[in-house]
Structures are given as structure tokens and as C-alpha cells.
PDB file of C-alpha atoms in Angstrom:
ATOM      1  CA  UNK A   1      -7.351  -6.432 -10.201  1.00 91.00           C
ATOM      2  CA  UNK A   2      -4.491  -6.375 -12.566  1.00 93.00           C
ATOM      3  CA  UNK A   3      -1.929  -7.501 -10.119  1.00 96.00           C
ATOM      4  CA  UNK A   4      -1.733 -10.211  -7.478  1.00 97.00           C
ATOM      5  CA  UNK A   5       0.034  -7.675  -5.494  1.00 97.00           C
ATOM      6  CA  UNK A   6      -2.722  -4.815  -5.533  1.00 96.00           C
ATOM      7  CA  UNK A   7      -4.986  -8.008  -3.805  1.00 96.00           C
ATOM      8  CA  UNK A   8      -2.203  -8.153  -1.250  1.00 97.00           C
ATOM      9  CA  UNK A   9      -2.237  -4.386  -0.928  1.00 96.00           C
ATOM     10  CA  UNK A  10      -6.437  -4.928  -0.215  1.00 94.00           C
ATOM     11  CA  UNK A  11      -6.457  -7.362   1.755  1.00 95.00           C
ATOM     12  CA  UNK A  12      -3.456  -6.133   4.380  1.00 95.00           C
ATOM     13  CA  UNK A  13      -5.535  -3.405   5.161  1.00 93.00           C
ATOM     14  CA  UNK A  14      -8.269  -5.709   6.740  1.00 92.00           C
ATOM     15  CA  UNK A  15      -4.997  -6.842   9.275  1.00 94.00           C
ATOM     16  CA  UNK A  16      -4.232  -2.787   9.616  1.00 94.00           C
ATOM     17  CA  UNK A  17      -8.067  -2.499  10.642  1.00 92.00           C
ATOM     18  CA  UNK A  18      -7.807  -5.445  12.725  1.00 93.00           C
ATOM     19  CA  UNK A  19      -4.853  -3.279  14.621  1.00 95.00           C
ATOM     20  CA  UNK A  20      -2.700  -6.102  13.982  1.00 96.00           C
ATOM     21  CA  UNK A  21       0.756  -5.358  15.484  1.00 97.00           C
ATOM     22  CA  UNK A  22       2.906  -7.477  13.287  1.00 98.00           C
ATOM     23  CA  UNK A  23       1.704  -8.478   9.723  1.00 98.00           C
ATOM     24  CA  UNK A  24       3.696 -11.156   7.470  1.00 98.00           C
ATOM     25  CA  UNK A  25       3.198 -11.676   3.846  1.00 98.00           C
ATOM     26  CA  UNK A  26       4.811 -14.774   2.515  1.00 98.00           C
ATOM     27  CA  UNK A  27       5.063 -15.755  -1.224  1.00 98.00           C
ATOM     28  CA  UNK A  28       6.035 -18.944  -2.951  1.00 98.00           C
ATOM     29  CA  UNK A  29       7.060 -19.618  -6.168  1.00 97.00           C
ATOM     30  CA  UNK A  30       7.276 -23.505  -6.408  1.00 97.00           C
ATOM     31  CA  UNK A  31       7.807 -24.674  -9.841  1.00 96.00           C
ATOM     32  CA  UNK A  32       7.920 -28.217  -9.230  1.00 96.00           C
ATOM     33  CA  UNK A  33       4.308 -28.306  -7.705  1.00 97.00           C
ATOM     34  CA  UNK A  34       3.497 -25.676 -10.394  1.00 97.00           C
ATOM     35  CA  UNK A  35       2.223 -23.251  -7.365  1.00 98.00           C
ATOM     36  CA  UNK A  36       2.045 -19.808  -6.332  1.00 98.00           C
ATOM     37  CA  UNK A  37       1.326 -19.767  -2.420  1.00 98.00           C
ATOM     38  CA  UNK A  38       0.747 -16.302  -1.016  1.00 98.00           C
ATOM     39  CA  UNK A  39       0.302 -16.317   2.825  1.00 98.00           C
ATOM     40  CA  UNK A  40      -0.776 -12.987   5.010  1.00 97.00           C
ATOM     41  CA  UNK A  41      -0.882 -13.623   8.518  1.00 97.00           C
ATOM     42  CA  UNK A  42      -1.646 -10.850  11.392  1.00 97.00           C
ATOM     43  CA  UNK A  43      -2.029 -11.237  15.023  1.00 97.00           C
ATOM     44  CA  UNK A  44      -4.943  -8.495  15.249  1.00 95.00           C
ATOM     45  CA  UNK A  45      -8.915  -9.216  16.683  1.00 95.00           C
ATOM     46  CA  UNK A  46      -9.256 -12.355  14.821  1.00 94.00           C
ATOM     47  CA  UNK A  47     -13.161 -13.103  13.859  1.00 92.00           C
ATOM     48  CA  UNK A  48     -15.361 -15.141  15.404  1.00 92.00           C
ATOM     49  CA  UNK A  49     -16.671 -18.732  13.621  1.00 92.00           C
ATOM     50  CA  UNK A  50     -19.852 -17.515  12.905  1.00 90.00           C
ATOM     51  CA  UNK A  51     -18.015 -13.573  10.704  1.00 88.00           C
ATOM     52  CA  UNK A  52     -15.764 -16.440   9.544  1.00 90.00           C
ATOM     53  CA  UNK A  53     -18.384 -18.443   7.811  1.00 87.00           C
ATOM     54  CA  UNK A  54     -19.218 -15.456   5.665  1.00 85.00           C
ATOM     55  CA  UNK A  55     -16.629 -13.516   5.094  1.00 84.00           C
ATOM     56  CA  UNK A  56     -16.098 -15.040   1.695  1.00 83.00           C
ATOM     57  CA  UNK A  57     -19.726 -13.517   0.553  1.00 82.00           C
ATOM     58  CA  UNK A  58     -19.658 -10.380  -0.919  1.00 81.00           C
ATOM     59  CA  UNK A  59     -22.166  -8.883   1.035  1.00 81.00           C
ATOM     60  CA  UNK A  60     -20.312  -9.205   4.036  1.00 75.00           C
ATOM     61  CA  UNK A  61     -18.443  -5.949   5.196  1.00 77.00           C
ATOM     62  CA  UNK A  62     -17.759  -4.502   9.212  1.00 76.00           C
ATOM     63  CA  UNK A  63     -18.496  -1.246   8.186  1.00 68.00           C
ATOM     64  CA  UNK A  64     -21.084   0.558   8.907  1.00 65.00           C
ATOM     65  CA  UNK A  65     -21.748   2.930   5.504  1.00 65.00           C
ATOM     66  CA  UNK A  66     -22.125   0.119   2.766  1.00 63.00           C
ATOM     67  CA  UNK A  67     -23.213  -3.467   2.771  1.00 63.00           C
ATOM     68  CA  UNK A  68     -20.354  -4.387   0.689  1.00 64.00           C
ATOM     69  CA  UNK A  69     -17.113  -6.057   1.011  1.00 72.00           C
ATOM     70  CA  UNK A  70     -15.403  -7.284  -2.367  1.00 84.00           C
ATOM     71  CA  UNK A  71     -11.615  -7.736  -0.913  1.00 90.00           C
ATOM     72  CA  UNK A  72     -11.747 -11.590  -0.260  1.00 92.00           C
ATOM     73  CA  UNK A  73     -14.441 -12.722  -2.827  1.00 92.00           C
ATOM     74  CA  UNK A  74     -11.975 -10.990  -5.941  1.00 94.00           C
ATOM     75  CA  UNK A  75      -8.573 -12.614  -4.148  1.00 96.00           C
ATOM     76  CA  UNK A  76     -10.355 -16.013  -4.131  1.00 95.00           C
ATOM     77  CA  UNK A  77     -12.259 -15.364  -7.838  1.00 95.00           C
ATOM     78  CA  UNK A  78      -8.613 -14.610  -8.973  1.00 96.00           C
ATOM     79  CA  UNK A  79      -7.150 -18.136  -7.004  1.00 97.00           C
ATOM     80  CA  UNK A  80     -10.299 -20.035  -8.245  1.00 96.00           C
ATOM     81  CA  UNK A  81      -9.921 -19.305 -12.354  1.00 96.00           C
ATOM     82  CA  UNK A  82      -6.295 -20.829 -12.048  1.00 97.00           C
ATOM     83  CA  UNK A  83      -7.479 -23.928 -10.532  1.00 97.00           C
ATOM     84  CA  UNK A  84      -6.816 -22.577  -7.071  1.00 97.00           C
ATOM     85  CA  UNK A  85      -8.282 -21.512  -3.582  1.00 96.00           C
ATOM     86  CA  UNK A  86      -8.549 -19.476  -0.658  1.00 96.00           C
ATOM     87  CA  UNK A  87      -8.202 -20.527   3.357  1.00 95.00           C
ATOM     88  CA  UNK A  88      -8.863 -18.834   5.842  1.00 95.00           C
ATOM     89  CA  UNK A  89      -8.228 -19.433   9.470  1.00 95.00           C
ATOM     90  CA  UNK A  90      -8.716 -16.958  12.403  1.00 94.00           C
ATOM     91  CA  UNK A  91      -9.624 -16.772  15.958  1.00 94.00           C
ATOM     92  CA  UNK A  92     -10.884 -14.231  18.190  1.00 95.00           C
ATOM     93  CA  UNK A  93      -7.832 -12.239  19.793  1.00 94.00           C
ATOM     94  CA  UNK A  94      -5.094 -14.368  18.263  1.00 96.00           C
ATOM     95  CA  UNK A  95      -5.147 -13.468  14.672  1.00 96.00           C
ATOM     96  CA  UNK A  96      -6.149 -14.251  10.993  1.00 95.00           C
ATOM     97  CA  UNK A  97      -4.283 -16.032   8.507  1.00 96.00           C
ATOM     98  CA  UNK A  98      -5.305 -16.107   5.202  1.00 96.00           C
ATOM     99  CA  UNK A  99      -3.716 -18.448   2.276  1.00 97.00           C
ATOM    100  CA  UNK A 100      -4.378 -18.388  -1.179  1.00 98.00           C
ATOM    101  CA  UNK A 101      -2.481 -20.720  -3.775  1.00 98.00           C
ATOM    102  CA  UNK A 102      -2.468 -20.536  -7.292  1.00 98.00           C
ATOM    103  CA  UNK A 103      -1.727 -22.464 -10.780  1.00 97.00           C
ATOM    104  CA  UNK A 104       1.746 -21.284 -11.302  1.00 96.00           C
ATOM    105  CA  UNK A 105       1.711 -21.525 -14.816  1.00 97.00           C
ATOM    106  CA  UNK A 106      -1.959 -21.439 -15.171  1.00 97.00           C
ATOM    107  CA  UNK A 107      -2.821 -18.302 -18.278  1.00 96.00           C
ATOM    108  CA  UNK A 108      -5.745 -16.935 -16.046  1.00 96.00           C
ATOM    109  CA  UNK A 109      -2.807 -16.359 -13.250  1.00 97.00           C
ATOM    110  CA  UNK A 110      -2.669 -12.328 -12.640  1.00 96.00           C
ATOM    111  CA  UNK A 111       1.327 -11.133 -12.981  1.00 97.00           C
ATOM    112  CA  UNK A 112       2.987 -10.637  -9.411  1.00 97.00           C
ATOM    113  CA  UNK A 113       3.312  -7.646 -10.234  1.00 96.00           C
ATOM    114  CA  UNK A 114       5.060  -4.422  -8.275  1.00 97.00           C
ATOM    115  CA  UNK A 115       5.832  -6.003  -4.620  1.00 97.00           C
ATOM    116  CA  UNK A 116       8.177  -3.413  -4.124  1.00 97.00           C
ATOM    117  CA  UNK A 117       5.196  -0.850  -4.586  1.00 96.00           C
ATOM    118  CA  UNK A 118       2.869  -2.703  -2.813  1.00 97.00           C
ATOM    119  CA  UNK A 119       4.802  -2.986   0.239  1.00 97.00           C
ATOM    120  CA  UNK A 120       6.138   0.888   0.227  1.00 96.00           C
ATOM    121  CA  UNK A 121       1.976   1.892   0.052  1.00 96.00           C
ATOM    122  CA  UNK A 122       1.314  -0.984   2.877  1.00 96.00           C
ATOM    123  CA  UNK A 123       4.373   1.050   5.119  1.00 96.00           C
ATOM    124  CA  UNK A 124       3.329   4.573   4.569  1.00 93.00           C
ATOM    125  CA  UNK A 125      -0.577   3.700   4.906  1.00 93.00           C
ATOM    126  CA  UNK A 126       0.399   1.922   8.390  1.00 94.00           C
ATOM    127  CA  UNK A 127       4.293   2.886   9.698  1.00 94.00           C
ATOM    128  CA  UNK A 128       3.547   2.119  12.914  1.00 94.00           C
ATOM    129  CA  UNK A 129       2.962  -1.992  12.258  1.00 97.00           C
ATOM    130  CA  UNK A 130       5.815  -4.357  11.629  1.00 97.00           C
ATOM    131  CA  UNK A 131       5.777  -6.049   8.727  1.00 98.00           C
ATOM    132  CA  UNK A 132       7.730  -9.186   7.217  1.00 98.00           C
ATOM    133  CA  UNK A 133       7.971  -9.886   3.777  1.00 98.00           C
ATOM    134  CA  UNK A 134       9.436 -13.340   2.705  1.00 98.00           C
ATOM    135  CA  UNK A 135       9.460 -14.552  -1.108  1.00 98.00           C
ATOM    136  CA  UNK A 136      11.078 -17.606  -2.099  1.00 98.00           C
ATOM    137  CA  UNK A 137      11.600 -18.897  -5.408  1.00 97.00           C
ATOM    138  CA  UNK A 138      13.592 -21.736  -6.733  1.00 95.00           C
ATOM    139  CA  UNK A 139      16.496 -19.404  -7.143  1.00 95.00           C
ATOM    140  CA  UNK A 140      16.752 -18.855  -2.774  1.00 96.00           C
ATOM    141  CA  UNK A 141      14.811 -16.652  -0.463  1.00 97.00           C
ATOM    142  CA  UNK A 142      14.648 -12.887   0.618  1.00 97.00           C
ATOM    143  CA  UNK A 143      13.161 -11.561   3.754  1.00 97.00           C
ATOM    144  CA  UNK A 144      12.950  -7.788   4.415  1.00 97.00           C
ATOM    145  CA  UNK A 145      11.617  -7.200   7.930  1.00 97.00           C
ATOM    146  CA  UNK A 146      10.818  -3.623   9.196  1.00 97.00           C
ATOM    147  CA  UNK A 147      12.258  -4.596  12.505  1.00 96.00           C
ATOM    148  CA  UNK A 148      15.737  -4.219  11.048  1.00 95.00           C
ATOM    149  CA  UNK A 149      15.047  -1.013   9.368  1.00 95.00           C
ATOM    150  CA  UNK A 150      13.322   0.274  12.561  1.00 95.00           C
ATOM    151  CA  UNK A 151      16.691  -0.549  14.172  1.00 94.00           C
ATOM    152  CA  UNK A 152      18.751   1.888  11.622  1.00 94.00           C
ATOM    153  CA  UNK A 153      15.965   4.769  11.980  1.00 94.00           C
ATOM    154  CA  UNK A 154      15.640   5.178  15.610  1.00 91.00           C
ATOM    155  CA  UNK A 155      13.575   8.241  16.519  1.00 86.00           C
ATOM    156  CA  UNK A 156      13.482   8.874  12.198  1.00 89.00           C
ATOM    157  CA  UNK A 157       9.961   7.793  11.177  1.00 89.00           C
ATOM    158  CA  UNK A 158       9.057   5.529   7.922  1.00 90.00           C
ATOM    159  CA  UNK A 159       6.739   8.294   6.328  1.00 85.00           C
ATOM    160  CA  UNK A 160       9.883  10.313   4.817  1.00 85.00           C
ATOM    161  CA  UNK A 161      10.368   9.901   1.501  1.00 85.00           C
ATOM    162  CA  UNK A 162      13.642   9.433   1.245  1.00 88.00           C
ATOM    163  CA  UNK A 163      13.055   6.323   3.849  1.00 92.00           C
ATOM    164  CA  UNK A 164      10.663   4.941   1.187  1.00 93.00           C
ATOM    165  CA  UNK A 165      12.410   5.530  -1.696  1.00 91.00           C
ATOM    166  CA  UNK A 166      15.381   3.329   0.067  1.00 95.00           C
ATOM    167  CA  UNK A 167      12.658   0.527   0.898  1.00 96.00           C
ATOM    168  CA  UNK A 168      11.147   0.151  -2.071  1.00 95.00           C
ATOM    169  CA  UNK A 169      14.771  -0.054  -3.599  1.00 95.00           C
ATOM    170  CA  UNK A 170      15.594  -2.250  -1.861  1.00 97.00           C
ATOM    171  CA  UNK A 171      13.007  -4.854  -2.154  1.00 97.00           C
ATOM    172  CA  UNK A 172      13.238  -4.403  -5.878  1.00 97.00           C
ATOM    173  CA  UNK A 173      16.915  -5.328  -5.770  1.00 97.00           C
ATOM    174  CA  UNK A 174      16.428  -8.501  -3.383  1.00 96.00           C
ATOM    175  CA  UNK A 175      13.278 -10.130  -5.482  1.00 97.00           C
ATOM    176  CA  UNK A 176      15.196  -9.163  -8.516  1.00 96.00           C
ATOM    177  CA  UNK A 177      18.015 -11.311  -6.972  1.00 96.00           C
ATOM    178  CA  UNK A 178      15.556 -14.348  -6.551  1.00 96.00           C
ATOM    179  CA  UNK A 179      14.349 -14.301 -10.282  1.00 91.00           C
TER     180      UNK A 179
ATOM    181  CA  UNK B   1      24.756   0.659  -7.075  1.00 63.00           C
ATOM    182  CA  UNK B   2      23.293  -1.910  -4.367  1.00 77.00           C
ATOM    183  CA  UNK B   3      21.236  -0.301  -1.688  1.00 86.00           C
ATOM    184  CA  UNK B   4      22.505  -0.999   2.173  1.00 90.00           C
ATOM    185  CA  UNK B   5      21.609   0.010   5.261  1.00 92.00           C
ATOM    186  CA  UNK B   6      24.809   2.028   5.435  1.00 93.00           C
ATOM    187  CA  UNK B   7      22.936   4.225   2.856  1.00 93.00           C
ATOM    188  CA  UNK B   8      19.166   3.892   5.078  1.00 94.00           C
ATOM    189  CA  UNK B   9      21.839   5.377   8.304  1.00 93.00           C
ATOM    190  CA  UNK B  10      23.116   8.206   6.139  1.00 93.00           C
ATOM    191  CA  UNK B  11      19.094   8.932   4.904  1.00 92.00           C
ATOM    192  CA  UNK B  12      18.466   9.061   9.175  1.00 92.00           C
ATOM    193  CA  UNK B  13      21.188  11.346   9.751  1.00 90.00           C
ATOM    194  CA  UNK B  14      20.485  13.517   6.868  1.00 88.00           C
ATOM    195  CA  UNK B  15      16.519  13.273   8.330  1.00 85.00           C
ATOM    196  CA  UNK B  16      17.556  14.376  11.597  1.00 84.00           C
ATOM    197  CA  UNK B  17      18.848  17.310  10.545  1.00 80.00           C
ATOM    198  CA  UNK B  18      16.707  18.389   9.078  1.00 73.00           C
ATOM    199  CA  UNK B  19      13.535  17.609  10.717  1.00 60.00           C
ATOM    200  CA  UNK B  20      13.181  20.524  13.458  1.00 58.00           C
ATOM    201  CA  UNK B  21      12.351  22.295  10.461  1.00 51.00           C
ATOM    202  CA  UNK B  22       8.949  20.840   9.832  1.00 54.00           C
ATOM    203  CA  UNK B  23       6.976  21.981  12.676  1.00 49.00           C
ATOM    204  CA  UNK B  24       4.331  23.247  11.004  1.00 47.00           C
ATOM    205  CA  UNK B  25       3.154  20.286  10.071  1.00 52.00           C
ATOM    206  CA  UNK B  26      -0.738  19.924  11.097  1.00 57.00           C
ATOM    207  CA  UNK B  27      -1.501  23.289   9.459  1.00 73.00           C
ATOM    208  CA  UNK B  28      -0.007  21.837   6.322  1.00 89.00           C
ATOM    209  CA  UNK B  29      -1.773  20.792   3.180  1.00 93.00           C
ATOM    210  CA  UNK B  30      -3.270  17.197   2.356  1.00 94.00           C
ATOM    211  CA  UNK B  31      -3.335  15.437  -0.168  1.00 96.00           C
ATOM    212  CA  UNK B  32      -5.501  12.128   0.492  1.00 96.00           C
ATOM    213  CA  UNK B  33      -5.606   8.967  -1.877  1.00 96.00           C
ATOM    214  CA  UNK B  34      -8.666   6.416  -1.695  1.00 95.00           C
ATOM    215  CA  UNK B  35      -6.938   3.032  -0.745  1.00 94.00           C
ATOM    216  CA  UNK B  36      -9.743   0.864  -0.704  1.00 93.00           C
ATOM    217  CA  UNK B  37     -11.061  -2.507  -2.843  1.00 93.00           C
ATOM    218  CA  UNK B  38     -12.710  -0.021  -5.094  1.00 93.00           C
ATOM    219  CA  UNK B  39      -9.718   2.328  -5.531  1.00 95.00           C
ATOM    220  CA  UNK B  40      -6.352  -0.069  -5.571  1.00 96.00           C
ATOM    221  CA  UNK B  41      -9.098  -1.702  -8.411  1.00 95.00           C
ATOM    222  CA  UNK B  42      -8.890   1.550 -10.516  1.00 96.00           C
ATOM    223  CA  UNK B  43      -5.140   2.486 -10.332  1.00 96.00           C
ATOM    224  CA  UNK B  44      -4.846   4.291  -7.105  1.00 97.00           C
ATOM    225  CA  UNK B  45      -1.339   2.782  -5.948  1.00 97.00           C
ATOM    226  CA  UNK B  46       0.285   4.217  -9.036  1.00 96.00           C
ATOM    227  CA  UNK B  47      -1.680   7.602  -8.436  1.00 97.00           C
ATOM    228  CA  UNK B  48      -0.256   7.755  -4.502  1.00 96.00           C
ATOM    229  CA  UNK B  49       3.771   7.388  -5.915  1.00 95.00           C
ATOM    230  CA  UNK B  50       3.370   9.586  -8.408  1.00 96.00           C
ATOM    231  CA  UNK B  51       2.085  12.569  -5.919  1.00 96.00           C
ATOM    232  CA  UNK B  52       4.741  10.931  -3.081  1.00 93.00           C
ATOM    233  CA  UNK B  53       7.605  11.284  -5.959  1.00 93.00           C
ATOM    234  CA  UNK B  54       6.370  14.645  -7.242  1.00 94.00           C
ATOM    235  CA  UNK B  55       6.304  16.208  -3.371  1.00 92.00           C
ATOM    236  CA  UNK B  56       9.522  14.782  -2.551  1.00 89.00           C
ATOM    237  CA  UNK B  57      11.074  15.993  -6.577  1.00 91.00           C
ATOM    238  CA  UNK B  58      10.046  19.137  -5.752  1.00 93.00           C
ATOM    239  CA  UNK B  59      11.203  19.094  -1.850  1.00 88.00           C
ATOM    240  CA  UNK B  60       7.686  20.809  -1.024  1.00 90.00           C
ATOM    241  CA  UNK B  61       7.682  21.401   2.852  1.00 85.00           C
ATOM    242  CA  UNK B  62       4.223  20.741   4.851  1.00 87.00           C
ATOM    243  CA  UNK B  63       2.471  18.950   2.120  1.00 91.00           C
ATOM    244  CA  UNK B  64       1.058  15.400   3.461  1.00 90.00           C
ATOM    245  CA  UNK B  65       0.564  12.774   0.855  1.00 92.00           C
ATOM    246  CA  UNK B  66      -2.024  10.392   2.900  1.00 93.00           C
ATOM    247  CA  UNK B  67      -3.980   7.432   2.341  1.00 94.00           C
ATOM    248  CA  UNK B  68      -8.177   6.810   3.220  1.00 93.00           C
ATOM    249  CA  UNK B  69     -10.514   4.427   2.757  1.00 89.00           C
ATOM    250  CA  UNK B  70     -13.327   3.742   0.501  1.00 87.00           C
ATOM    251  CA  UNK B  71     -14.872   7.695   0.062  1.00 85.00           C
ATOM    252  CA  UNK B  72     -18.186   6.153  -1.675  1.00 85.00           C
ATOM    253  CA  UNK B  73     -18.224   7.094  -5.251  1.00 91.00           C
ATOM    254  CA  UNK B  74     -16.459   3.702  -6.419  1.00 91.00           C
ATOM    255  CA  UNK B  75     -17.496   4.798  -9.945  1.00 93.00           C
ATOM    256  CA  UNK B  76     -14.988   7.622 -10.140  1.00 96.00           C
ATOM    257  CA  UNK B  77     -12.114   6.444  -8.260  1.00 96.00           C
ATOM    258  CA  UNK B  78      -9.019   6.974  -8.107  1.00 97.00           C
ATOM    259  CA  UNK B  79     -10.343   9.689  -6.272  1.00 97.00           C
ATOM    260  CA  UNK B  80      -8.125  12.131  -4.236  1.00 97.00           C
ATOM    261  CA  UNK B  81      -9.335  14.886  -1.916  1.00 97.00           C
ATOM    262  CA  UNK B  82      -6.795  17.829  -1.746  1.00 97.00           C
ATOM    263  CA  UNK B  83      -6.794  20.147   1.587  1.00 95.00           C
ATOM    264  CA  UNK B  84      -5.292  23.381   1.504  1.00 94.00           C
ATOM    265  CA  UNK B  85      -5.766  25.479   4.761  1.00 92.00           C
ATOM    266  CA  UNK B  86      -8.261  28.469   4.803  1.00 90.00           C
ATOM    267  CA  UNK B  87      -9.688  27.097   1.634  1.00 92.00           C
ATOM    268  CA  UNK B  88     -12.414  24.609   0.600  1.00 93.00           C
ATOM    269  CA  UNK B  89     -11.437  20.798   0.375  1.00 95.00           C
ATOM    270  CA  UNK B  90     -11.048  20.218  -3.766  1.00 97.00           C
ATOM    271  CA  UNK B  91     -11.968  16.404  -4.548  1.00 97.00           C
ATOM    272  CA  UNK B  92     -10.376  15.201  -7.889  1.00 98.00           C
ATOM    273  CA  UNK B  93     -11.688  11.441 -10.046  1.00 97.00           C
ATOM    274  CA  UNK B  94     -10.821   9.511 -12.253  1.00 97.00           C
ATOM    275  CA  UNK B  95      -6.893   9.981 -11.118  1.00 98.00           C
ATOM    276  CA  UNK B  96      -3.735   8.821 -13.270  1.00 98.00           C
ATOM    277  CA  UNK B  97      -0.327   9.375 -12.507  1.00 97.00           C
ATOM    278  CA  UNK B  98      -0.045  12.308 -15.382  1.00 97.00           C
ATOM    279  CA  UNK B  99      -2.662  13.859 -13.672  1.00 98.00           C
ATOM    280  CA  UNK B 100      -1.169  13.858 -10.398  1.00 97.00           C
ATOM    281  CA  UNK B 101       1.633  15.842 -11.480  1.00 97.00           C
ATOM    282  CA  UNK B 102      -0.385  18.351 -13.265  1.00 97.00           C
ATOM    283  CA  UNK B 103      -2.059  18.895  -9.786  1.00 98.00           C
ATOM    284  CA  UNK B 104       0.926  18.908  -8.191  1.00 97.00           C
ATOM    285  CA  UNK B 105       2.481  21.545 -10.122  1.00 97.00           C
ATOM    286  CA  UNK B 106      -1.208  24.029 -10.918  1.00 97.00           C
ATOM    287  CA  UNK B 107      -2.921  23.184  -7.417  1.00 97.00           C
ATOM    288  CA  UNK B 108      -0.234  23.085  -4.475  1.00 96.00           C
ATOM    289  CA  UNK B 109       2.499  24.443  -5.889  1.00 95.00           C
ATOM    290  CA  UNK B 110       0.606  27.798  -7.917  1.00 94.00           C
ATOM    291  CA  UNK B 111      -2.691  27.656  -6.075  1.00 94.00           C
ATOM    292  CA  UNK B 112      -4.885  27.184  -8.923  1.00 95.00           C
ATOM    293  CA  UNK B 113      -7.087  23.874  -8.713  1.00 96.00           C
ATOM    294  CA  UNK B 114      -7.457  21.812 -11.961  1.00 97.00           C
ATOM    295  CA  UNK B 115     -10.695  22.591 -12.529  1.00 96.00           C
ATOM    296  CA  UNK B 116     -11.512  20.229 -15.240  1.00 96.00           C
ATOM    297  CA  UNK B 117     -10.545  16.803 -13.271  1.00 97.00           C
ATOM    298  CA  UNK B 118     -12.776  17.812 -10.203  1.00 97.00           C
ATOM    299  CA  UNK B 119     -15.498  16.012  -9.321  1.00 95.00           C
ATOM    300  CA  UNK B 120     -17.823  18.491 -10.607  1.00 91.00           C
ATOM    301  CA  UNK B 121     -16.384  18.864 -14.086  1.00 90.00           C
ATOM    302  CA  UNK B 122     -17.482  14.495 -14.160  1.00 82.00           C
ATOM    303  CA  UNK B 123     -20.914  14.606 -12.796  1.00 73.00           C
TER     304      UNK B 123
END
């Protein structure tokens, strides 16, 4: 993957299939600790110790039609080159939360990339789950939680373009705020 | 100019309005973008907003942009599958945003499938 943020767009659809209700994605930029923490944490089935154990393997997938499952092994391969890692914590009917940090400054470290864009896909692939989406930086902090926007829309549904256009505007102009 | 939620309320009323007008909706056409490992690996976010922005440019009524899973041919994604009722599902590989359009513009909005970006102009 090109982007750290196409990984988040990946792996946020294991918490969609885990029919997570709320999902929150949390990024840090820390400059003084020369790290990149990004944190997704859901509150959907949750594995058990023993799925846990191998979910890092690439062979390990809960579908049905292939015996693969590259999602988590490419997040961590990207974590690991920068002198990085990947945790994973999760329990059965609580939730998952997965954390991967990274060299900030490291040259093997993917680009952020389009947040904006990877949050807009994450909302029209899944309207009906709230998400949270904090980034800090040394510059301050932006949150954009659907809650609030859910509050504006009423009875109006995410999936309308116009809706999206707005969100994914408006990210852009908070993170761009923050850099 | 800065976005605000003033602006997200005026995009709700502005919805509401219109939105008794799109009824018709399950009988519309599809357009469905693999979303999986394989496909957000290949460029398929990029594909999805270009055929969101190009649907919405054009203000095309009961067209579905969608997204689906892995669809098994990891090889050619981006792959998206394009429904059009009373006619047989078209599946197009290898997607880019410039193609999107093209399909946009030749497939839902004249009819006429891109032949050449199908999945049986690659094999």
C-alpha cells in the first residue's frame, strides 16, 4: 500500500464485519518521540485468544472462499520496516483494538496520505456505524465525530453526495489546520 | 470559504426536498467497487470518488455507487461490476479514475458498455 491511510481504510472494514457499532481511529504525530501512533478501536465480536494468536499470519482469514487474509500482516510489514510494530488486543463481545506505531521520520515510513478520502469511503461503505476520528499533532488536535453530524442530518442519510462532499471538506480543512 | 455545519443544515434541507423524488431507487442501476486488501492495494479508493463525483457532476438520478468485498480475481482489480436493470451485469478491471468517467459517460449515461476495459477484453 502506498498510503498509511488505504491500511486504515483495510483494516476498518474487519471492525464493519465485526458489526462494530462505534469505530475510533486515532492518529499521533509526536515529534519529540519521533512516532507515528495510529490506534483503531471497535466495540464489535472481539476474537477469541486462540483467532488472536494468528491473526497476524497471512493465512489466516474468517471467510469462507479463500484461505487468505493479507490486511494485518501488510499494516504490521509497513510498521516493522520503520523500526515499528503492531498490537493487538481484543476480547470476545467487548471489542478489538488494534495499535500500530511507527518511525516518524523513518524513509521506509508510507505518506499519511488522503484521511479525508479514507474516512468519506469508510462512511459511505458503512453509514450506519459511528465513527470518531482524532489526529493530533504538535500543532493541537481535531476530532470529527459522526455523532455531531448525525445530529445536523436527522432523518437525511450520510450516502448523499452532497453530505460527503461536506465531510470530506471538512476533514481536509481541520487536519490542514493541525499541519 | 471554511466549511460549517450551518452549510451541512442547508445540504439537509436542500436533501429533504428533494428526496421524495427518488423512489425508484431499488430498480436503479449499480455501480459496485471492490473494497477489499486486494483492491484498496490497486487504486480502488480513487476509482470509487471518481464514479461518486462523476454521478453526483452529472446529477444522475437512481444510479448507486456501492462498495463489495474481495470479488476473487485480485490480479485485475480495481475491479467494478456495473448493473443496469433488464440487462446483463458488465464487470470492468484494471480501473483508474479516467476510466471511470469514460464509463460513466458511454455506459450509464448512453447505454453503450466500454467494451475494451471489460473483463473479457483482459483475459
Amino acid at each position: 500500500m502506498k498510503e498509511l491511510s488505504l491500511h486504515i481504510l483495510d483494516i476498518v472494514q474487519n471492525s464493519v464485519k465485526a458489526e462494530a457499532k462505534n469505530i475510533t481511529v486515532d492518529i499521533t504525530e509526536d515529534t519529540k518521540t519521533d512516532t507515528l501512533t495510529i490506534e483503531i478501536a471497535d466495540d464489535g465480536c472481539g476474537m477469541t485468544a486462540e483467532f488472536l494468536a494468528k491473526v497476524r499470519d497471512p493465512f489466516t482469514t474468517t471467510r469462507t472462499t479463500r484461505k487468505t487474509g493479507m490486511g494485518i500482516s501488510l499494516f504490521e510489514a509497513a510498521a516493522v520496516q520503520t523500526g515499528g510494530g503492531l498490537d493487538i488486543t481484543s476480547k470476545p463481545g467487548v471489542g478489538t483494538t488494534l495499535k500500530v506505531w511507527f518511525s516518524l521520520s523513518s524513509i521506509d515510513r508510507a505518506p499519511l496520505g488522503d484521511m479525508a478520502g479514507t474516512m468519506v469511503t469508510i462512511i459511505s461503505g458503512a453509514p450506519d456505524i459511528d465513527y470518531i476520528y482524532r489526529h493530533t499533532t504538535g500543532k493541537g488536535e481535531f476530532v470529527f465525530d459522526t455523532r455531531e453530524i448525525r445530529e445536523v442530518l436527522g432523518d437525511v442519510p450520510f450516502n448523499v453526495p452532497d453530505v460527503l462532499d461536506w465531510i470530506g471538506g471538512y476533514i481536509e480543512e481541520g487536519l490542514a489546520e493541525i499541519n | 470559504m471554511k466549511k460549517s455545519f450551518a452549510d451541512l443544515m442547508e445540504i439537509r434541507n436542500k436533501t429533504l426536498n428533494r428526496v421524495n423524488l427518488r423512489v425508484d431507487r431499488e430498480e436503479g442501476i449499480r455501480i459496485v467497487v471492490g473494497m477489499a486488501t486486494c483492491g484498496i492495494a490497486a487504486g480502488a479508493r480513487p476509482v470509487l470518488k471518481a464514479f461518486s463525483e462523476e454521478v453526483s457532476k452529472r446529477e444522475l438520478q437512481g444510479v448507486t455507487v456501492a462498495q463489495t468485498g474481495c470479488i476473487g480475481m485480485c490480479r485485475l482489480e480495481p475491479i467494478v461490476e456495473v448493473t443496469v436493470p433488464g440487462e446483463e451485469k458488465v464487470t470492468y478491471v484494471h480501473m483508474t479514475p479516467e476510466k471511470a468517467a469514460r464509463v460513466v459517460a458511454e455506459h450509464i449515461v448512453n447505454k453503450q458498455p466500454v467494451a475494451e476495459y471489460t473483463i473479457g477484453a483482459a483475459e
